[in-house]
mmCIF file with all atom_site columns, C-alpha atoms in Angstrom:
data_model
loop_
_atom_site.group_PDB
_atom_site.id
_atom_site.type_symbol
_atom_site.label_atom_id
_atom_site.label_alt_id
_atom_site.label_comp_id
_atom_site.label_asym_id
_atom_site.label_entity_id
_atom_site.label_seq_id
_atom_site.pdbx_PDB_ins_code
_atom_site.Cartn_x
_atom_site.Cartn_y
_atom_site.Cartn_z
_atom_site.occupancy
_atom_site.B_iso_or_equiv
_atom_site.pdbx_formal_charge
_atom_site.auth_seq_id
_atom_site.auth_comp_id
_atom_site.auth_asym_id
_atom_site.auth_atom_id
_atom_site.pdbx_PDB_model_num
ATOM 1  C CA . MET A 1 1  ? -19.105 63.946 84.254 1.00 57.00 ? 1  MET A CA 1
ATOM 2  C CA . ALA A 1 2  ? -18.460 62.467 80.558 1.00 64.00 ? 2  ALA A CA 1
ATOM 3  C CA . LYS A 1 3  ? -21.871 62.255 78.558 1.00 68.00 ? 3  LYS A CA 1
ATOM 4  C CA . ASP A 1 4  ? -23.032 58.650 77.720 1.00 69.00 ? 4  ASP A CA 1
ATOM 5  C CA . PHE A 1 5  ? -23.041 58.816 73.532 1.00 71.00 ? 5  PHE A CA 1
ATOM 6  C CA . THR A 1 6  ? -23.614 54.547 73.447 1.00 78.00 ? 6  THR A CA 1
ATOM 7  C CA . GLN A 1 7  ? -27.683 55.339 74.469 1.00 77.00 ? 7  GLN A CA 1
ATOM 8  C CA . THR A 1 8  ? -30.078 55.938 71.894 1.00 75.00 ? 8  THR A CA 1
ATOM 9  C CA . ARG A 1 9  ? -31.674 59.525 71.355 1.00 70.00 ? 9  ARG A CA 1
ATOM 10 C CA . LEU A 1 10 ? -34.310 60.011 70.216 1.00 71.00 ? 10 LEU A CA 1
ATOM 11 C CA . PHE A 1 11 ? -35.538 63.564 68.049 1.00 72.00 ? 11 PHE A CA 1
ATOM 12 C CA . ASN A 1 12 ? -38.379 65.003 67.631 1.00 77.00 ? 12 ASN A CA 1
ATOM 13 C CA . SER A 1 13 ? -38.906 65.611 63.682 1.00 84.00 ? 13 SER A CA 1
ATOM 14 C CA . GLU A 1 14 ? -42.032 68.118 64.315 1.00 86.00 ? 14 GLU A CA 1
ATOM 15 C CA . GLU A 1 15 ? -39.819 70.319 66.095 1.00 87.00 ? 15 GLU A CA 1
ATOM 16 C CA . ILE A 1 16 ? -36.817 70.508 63.660 1.00 89.00 ? 16 ILE A CA 1
ATOM 17 C CA . LYS A 1 17 ? -39.101 71.139 61.447 1.00 90.00 ? 17 LYS A CA 1
ATOM 18 C CA . ARG A 1 18 ? -40.980 74.177 62.648 1.00 92.00 ? 18 ARG A CA 1
ATOM 19 C CA . GLU A 1 19 ? -37.230 75.396 63.830 1.00 93.00 ? 19 GLU A CA 1
ATOM 20 C CA . ALA A 1 20 ? -35.815 74.960 59.600 1.00 94.00 ? 20 ALA A CA 1
ATOM 21 C CA . ILE A 1 21 ? -39.074 76.475 59.022 1.00 96.00 ? 21 ILE A CA 1
ATOM 22 C CA . HIS A 1 22 ? -38.705 79.917 61.309 1.00 95.00 ? 22 HIS A CA 1
ATOM 23 C CA . SER A 1 23 ? -34.882 79.837 60.906 1.00 96.00 ? 23 SER A CA 1
ATOM 24 C CA . ASN A 1 24 ? -35.545 79.903 56.717 1.00 97.00 ? 24 ASN A CA 1
ATOM 25 C CA . LEU A 1 25 ? -38.842 82.298 57.042 1.00 97.00 ? 25 LEU A CA 1
ATOM 26 C CA . MET A 1 26 ? -36.132 84.913 59.344 1.00 97.00 ? 26 MET A CA 1
ATOM 27 C CA . THR A 1 27 ? -33.689 84.319 56.657 1.00 97.00 ? 27 THR A CA 1
ATOM 28 C CA . VAL A 1 28 ? -35.775 85.360 53.616 1.00 98.00 ? 28 VAL A CA 1
ATOM 29 C CA . SER A 1 29 ? -37.142 88.328 55.575 1.00 98.00 ? 29 SER A CA 1
ATOM 30 C CA . GLN A 1 30 ? -34.056 89.787 56.977 1.00 98.00 ? 30 GLN A CA 1
ATOM 31 C CA . ALA A 1 31 ? -33.063 89.244 53.101 1.00 98.00 ? 31 ALA A CA 1
ATOM 32 C CA . LEU A 1 32 ? -35.934 91.645 52.229 1.00 98.00 ? 32 LEU A CA 1
ATOM 33 C CA . ASP A 1 33 ? -36.111 94.213 54.674 1.00 98.00 ? 33 ASP A CA 1
ATOM 34 C CA . GLU A 1 34 ? -31.963 94.845 53.437 1.00 98.00 ? 34 GLU A CA 1
ATOM 35 C CA . ARG A 1 35 ? -33.491 95.233 49.806 1.00 97.00 ? 35 ARG A CA 1
ATOM 36 C CA . GLY A 1 36 ? -36.453 97.645 51.014 1.00 97.00 ? 36 GLY A CA 1
ATOM 37 C CA . TYR A 1 37 ? -38.785 94.525 50.444 1.00 98.00 ? 37 TYR A CA 1
ATOM 38 C CA . ASN A 1 38 ? -41.847 94.917 52.450 1.00 98.00 ? 38 ASN A CA 1
ATOM 39 C CA . ALA A 1 39 ? -41.054 90.654 54.135 1.00 97.00 ? 39 ALA A CA 1
ATOM 40 C CA . VAL A 1 40 ? -44.938 90.114 54.483 1.00 97.00 ? 40 VAL A CA 1
ATOM 41 C CA . HIS A 1 41 ? -46.125 90.655 51.395 1.00 97.00 ? 41 HIS A CA 1
ATOM 42 C CA . GLN A 1 42 ? -43.009 89.629 49.273 1.00 97.00 ? 42 GLN A CA 1
ATOM 43 C CA . ILE A 1 43 ? -43.590 86.040 51.255 1.00 97.00 ? 43 ILE A CA 1
ATOM 44 C CA . ALA A 1 44 ? -47.359 86.083 51.358 1.00 97.00 ? 44 ALA A CA 1
ATOM 45 C CA . GLY A 1 45 ? -47.643 86.602 47.965 1.00 97.00 ? 45 GLY A CA 1
ATOM 46 C CA . TYR A 1 46 ? -45.091 83.914 47.299 1.00 97.00 ? 46 TYR A CA 1
ATOM 47 C CA . LEU A 1 47 ? -47.202 81.686 49.376 1.00 97.00 ? 47 LEU A CA 1
ATOM 48 C CA . ILE A 1 48 ? -50.246 82.290 47.188 1.00 96.00 ? 48 ILE A CA 1
ATOM 49 C CA . SER A 1 49 ? -49.031 82.469 44.076 1.00 96.00 ? 49 SER A CA 1
ATOM 50 C CA . ASN A 1 50 ? -45.955 79.993 44.579 1.00 95.00 ? 50 ASN A CA 1
ATOM 51 C CA . ASP A 1 51 ? -44.034 82.264 41.716 1.00 97.00 ? 51 ASP A CA 1
ATOM 52 C CA . PRO A 1 52 ? -40.254 82.794 43.397 1.00 96.00 ? 52 PRO A CA 1
ATOM 53 C CA . ALA A 1 53 ? -40.291 85.815 41.774 1.00 97.00 ? 53 ALA A CA 1
ATOM 54 C CA . TYR A 1 54 ? -41.654 87.565 44.490 1.00 97.00 ? 54 TYR A CA 1
ATOM 55 C CA . ILE A 1 55 ? -38.658 86.773 46.331 1.00 97.00 ? 55 ILE A CA 1
ATOM 56 C CA . SER A 1 56 ? -35.010 88.454 45.998 1.00 96.00 ? 56 SER A CA 1
ATOM 57 C CA . SER A 1 57 ? -32.368 87.030 45.158 1.00 96.00 ? 57 SER A CA 1
ATOM 58 C CA . HIS A 1 58 ? -30.499 88.935 48.008 1.00 97.00 ? 58 HIS A CA 1
ATOM 59 C CA . LYS A 1 59 ? -28.092 86.583 49.860 1.00 97.00 ? 59 LYS A CA 1
ATOM 60 C CA . GLY A 1 60 ? -30.009 82.962 48.679 1.00 97.00 ? 60 GLY A CA 1
ATOM 61 C CA . ALA A 1 61 ? -33.031 84.158 50.138 1.00 98.00 ? 61 ALA A CA 1
ATOM 62 C CA . ARG A 1 62 ? -35.017 82.266 47.005 1.00 97.00 ? 62 ARG A CA 1
ATOM 63 C CA . SER A 1 63 ? -33.427 79.462 47.293 1.00 97.00 ? 63 SER A CA 1
ATOM 64 C CA . ILE A 1 64 ? -33.589 79.595 50.775 1.00 97.00 ? 64 ILE A CA 1
ATOM 65 C CA . ILE A 1 65 ? -37.739 79.781 50.841 1.00 97.00 ? 65 ILE A CA 1
ATOM 66 C CA . GLN A 1 66 ? -38.002 76.990 48.277 1.00 96.00 ? 66 GLN A CA 1
ATOM 67 C CA . GLN A 1 67 ? -35.904 74.497 50.810 1.00 95.00 ? 67 GLN A CA 1
ATOM 68 C CA . ILE A 1 68 ? -39.419 73.443 52.295 1.00 93.00 ? 68 ILE A CA 1
ATOM 69 C CA . ASP A 1 69 ? -42.353 72.729 50.788 1.00 94.00 ? 69 ASP A CA 1
ATOM 70 C CA . ARG A 1 70 ? -44.965 76.103 50.678 1.00 96.00 ? 70 ARG A CA 1
ATOM 71 C CA . ASP A 1 71 ? -47.614 73.666 52.337 1.00 96.00 ? 71 ASP A CA 1
ATOM 72 C CA . GLU A 1 72 ? -45.313 72.921 55.616 1.00 95.00 ? 72 GLU A CA 1
ATOM 73 C CA . ILE A 1 73 ? -44.859 76.465 55.682 1.00 96.00 ? 73 ILE A CA 1
ATOM 74 C CA . ILE A 1 74 ? -48.626 77.794 55.430 1.00 96.00 ? 74 ILE A CA 1
ATOM 75 C CA . GLU A 1 75 ? -49.405 74.792 57.166 1.00 95.00 ? 75 GLU A CA 1
ATOM 76 C CA . GLU A 1 76 ? -46.571 75.596 60.246 1.00 93.00 ? 76 GLU A CA 1
ATOM 77 C CA . LEU A 1 77 ? -48.402 79.556 60.121 1.00 94.00 ? 77 LEU A CA 1
ATOM 78 C CA . VAL A 1 78 ? -51.390 78.437 60.737 1.00 95.00 ? 78 VAL A CA 1
ATOM 79 C CA . LYS A 1 79 ? -49.872 76.649 63.756 1.00 93.00 ? 79 LYS A CA 1
ATOM 80 C CA . PHE A 1 80 ? -48.458 79.204 65.062 1.00 91.00 ? 80 PHE A CA 1
ATOM 81 C CA . TYR A 1 81 ? -51.638 81.785 64.527 1.00 92.00 ? 81 TYR A CA 1
ATOM 82 C CA . LEU A 1 82 ? -54.532 79.439 65.979 1.00 94.00 ? 82 LEU A CA 1
ATOM 83 C CA . GLU A 1 83 ? -51.560 78.511 69.136 1.00 91.00 ? 83 GLU A CA 1
ATOM 84 C CA . SER A 1 84 ? -51.220 82.220 70.107 1.00 85.00 ? 84 SER A CA 1
ATOM 85 C CA . LYS A 1 85 ? -54.346 83.000 70.410 1.00 73.00 ? 85 LYS A CA 1
#
């Protein structure tokens, strides 16, 4: 059966944002791990200080983490932590 592409589709922008943040953090974490850095410490340092020097440029990690506003990343991390309790 063919899909009906004439119907209006709804997107959950919060879910899309959450997935983008998760994907970006995982990509950055992997790049930092490959370089031998402690990803948690480096990402936390960046989030606290807003200094991109905490993030290696390996595999574009520095550019990737800066694609999403720091405040949005922090907010999503707090939500995730509180929801998992």
